[in-house]
C-alpha positions as a printed Julia matrix, in Angstrom:
283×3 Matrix{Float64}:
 78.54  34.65  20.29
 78.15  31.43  18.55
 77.45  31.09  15.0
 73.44  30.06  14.57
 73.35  27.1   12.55
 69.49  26.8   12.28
 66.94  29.22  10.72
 64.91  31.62  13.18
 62.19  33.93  12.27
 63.16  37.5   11.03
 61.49  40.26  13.19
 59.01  41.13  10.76
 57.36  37.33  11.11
 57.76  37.49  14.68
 55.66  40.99  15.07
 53.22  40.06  12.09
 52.76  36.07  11.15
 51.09  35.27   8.13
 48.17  33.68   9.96
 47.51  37.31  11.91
 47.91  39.08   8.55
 44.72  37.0    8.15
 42.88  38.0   11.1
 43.68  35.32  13.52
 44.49  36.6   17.16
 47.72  35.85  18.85
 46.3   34.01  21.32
 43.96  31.69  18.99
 46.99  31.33  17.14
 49.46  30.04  19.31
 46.38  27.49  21.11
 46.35  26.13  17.63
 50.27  25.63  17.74
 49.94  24.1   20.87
 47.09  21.69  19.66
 48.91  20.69  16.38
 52.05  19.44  18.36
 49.99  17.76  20.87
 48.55  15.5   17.53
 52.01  14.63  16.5
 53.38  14.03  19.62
 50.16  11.22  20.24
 50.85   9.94  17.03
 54.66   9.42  17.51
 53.71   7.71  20.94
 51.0    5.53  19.1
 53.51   4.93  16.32
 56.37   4.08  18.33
 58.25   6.68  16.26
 61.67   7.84  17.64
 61.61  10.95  20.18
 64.02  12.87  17.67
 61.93  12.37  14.66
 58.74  13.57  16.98
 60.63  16.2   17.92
 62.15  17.59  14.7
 58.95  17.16  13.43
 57.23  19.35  15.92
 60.18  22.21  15.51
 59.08  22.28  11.25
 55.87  22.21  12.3
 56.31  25.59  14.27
 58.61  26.89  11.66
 56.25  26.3    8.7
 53.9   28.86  10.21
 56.42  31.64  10.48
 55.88  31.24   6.15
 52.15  30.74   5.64
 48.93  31.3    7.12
 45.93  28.61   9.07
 44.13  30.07   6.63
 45.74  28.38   4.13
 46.12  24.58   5.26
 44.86  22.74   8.09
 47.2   22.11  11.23
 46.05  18.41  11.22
 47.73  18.27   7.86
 50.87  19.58   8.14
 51.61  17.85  11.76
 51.06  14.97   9.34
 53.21  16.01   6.75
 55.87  17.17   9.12
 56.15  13.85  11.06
 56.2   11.81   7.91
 59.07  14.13   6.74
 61.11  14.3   10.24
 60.93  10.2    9.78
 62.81  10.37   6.72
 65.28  12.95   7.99
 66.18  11.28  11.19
 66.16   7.53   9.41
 63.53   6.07  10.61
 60.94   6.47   8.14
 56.81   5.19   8.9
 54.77   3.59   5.98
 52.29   6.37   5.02
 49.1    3.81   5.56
 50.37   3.77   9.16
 50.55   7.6    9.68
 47.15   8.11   7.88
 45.26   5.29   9.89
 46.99   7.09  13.4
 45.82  10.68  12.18
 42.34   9.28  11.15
 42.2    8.03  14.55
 43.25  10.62  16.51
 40.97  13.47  14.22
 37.89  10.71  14.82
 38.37  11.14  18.52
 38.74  15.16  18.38
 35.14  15.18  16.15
 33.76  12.59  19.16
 34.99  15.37  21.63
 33.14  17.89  20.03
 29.67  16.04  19.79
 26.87  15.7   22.3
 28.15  12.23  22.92
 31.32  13.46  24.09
 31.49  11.96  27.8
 30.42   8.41  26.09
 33.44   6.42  25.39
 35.27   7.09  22.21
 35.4    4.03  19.44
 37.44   4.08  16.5
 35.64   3.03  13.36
 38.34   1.93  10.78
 38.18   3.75   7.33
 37.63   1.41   3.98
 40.81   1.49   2.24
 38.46   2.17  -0.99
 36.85   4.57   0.46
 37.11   8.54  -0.09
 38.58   8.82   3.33
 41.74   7.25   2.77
 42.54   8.89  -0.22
 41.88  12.46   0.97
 44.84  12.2    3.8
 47.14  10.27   1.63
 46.75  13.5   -0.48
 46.75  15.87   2.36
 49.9   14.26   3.73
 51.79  14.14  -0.13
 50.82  18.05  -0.25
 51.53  18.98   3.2
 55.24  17.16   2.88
 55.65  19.37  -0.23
 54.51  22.44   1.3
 56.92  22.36   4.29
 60.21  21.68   2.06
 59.05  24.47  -0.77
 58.06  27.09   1.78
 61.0   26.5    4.17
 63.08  26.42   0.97
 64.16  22.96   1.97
 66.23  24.42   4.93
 65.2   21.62   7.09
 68.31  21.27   9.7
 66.97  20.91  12.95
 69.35  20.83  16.27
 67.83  19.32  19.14
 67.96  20.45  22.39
 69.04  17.11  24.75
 72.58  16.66  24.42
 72.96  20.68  25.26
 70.76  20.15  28.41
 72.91  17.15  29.22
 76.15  19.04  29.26
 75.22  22.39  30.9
 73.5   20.17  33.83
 77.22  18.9   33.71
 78.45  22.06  34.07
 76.49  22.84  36.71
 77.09  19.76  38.61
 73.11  19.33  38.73
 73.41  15.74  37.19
 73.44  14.2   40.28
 69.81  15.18  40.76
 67.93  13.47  38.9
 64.49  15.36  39.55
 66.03  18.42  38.18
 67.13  16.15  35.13
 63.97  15.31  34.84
 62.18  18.51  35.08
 64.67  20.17  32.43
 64.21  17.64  30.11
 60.05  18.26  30.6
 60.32  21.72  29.99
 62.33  21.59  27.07
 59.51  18.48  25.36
 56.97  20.9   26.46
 58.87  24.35  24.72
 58.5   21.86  22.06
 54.45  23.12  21.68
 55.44  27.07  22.1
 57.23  28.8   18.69
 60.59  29.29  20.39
 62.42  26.74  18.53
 62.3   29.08  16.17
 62.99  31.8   17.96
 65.65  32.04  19.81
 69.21  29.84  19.29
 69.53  26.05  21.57
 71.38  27.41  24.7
 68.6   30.31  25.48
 66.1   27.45  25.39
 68.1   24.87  27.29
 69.05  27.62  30.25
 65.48  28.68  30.17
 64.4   25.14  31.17
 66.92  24.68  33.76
 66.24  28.09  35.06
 62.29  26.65  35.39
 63.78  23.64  36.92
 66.11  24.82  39.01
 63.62  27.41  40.8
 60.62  24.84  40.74
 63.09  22.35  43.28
 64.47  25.69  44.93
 67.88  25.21  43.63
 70.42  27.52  44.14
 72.73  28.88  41.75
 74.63  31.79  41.54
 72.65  34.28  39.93
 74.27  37.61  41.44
 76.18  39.57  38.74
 78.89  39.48  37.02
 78.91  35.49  37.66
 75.35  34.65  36.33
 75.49  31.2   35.54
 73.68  31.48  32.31
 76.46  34.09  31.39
 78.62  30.77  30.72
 75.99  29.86  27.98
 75.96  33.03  26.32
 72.43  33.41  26.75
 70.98  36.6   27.39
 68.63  37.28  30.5
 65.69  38.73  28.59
 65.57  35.93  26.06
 65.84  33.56  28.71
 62.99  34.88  30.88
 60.85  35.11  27.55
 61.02  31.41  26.61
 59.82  30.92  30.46
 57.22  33.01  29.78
 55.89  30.82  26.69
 56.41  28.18  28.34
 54.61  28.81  31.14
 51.66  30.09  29.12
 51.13  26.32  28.01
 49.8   25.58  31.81
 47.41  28.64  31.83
 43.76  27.8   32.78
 41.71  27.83  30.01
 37.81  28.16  29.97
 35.73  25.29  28.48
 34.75  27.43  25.37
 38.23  28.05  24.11
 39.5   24.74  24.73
 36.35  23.33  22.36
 37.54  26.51  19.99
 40.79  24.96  19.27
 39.46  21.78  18.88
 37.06  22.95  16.2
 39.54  24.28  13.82
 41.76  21.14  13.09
 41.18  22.01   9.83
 41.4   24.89   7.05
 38.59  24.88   6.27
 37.25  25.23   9.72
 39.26  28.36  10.28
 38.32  30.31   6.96
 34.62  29.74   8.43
 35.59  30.7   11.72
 36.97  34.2    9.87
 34.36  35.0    7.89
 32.13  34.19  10.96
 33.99  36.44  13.29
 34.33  39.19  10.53
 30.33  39.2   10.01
 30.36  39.71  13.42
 32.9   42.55  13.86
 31.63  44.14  10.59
């Protein structure tokens, strides 16, 4: 087996994470996952950031909650903070104003979501550089940066996925189609909103989207033991099949009132309500 050269949860924050230590469920937990790399993948798009520096930021972004709780900081927050630090680690650093005015922008349009004016069309109203505003998420972004390198202990090496993908498909001899190309390289952007970058090591996650792939275009490869192609990547069949299974919870239907749940607790404070709301209720 190879030698993992990134940092994966420890069984004990895989069966218990900080934020359901706290009382949030499983299921409101990973929604809120989702959500958060959803923000920084919109604001690397409306940035024109780098697709590695999106993507390493979205892979701290799941790690950082393996350390600490929702409870404690907002996932608007640290997407920031972890796409203004992936920037500088992949060389291609944004100018904070820019980052701050993207966030304000896209947190504007999830509070226009949420009001009765919701199916009226969204305008952005620029904040005043003087204003309050400004200030607070060039604060929340400084402390959010800070948070992720003291709480990951500044372990911060990320290995991306692609050029794996590229080379099995080679092994495969798949690279000639290039709608199973395609729908690999999907699955492993959309993995990208599920924990299991830090779960499980690169080549589990790569065969698990060209497993996807491969069965979605009713490809055929030899699957029969002993010559199982994923055998050849030395990942095992039950990890596999699990990061299919997280993936594939990303496309579940979801009713209205969940949806507008995730959307209402952007921030921390928003979820320490929702807690003390819920445990009124239980209680």
């Amino acid at each position: 087996m190879p030698v993992d050269l990134v940092p994966l949860a420890s069984t004990s924050q895989i069966e218990r994470t900080p934020s359901r230590e706290d009382g949030i469920p499983a299921e409101l937990e990973e929604d809120l996952r989702a959500f958060g790399c959803k923000l920084i993948h919109e604001a690397g798009i409306l940035l024109k950031q780098k697709q590695v520096a999106v993507a390493t930021a979205q892979i701290l972004f799941q790690r950082f909650w393996y350390t600490t709780s929702m409870k404690q900081f907002g996932i608007g927050d640290i997407g920031m903070g972890a796409l203004y630090l992936a920037s500088k680690l992949e060389e291609c650093p944004l100018r904070m104003r820019n980052l701050i005015n993207i966030y304000d922008l896209l947190l504007q349009r999830t509070s226009h979501a949420l009001s009765p004016k919701s199916k009226d069309l969204f305008k952005y109203a620029p904040m005043s550089y003087f204003g309050n505003t400004f200030y607070d998420l060039k604060d929340a972004l400084v402390v959010a940066e800070m948070q992720i390198l003291k709480r990951l202990g500044f372990n911060v090496h990320v290995v991306l996925p692609y050029g794996t993908l590229i080379n099995y498909l080679r092994v495969l001899g798949l690279t000639s189609r290039k709608d199973a190309c395609a729908r690999a390289w999907g699955f492993l952007n959309d993995a990208m909103q599920t924990p299991v970058y830090a779960l499980y090591a690169v080549p589990t996650i790569v065969s698990a989207a060209i497993l996807l792939a491969s069965r979605q275009l009713d490809i055929a490869l030899p699957s029969s033991p002993p010559h199982c192609w994923w055998d050849l990547f030395d990942a095992p069949w039950e990890d596999v099949w699990s990061v299919c299974g997280y993936v594939m919870r990303l496309y579940r239907e979801r009713a209205p009132e969940e949806r507008m749940r995730v959307l209402r607790l952007v921030g921390k404070k928003d979820v320490r309500g929702w807690l003390e709301e819920n445990a009124v209720g239980q209680s």
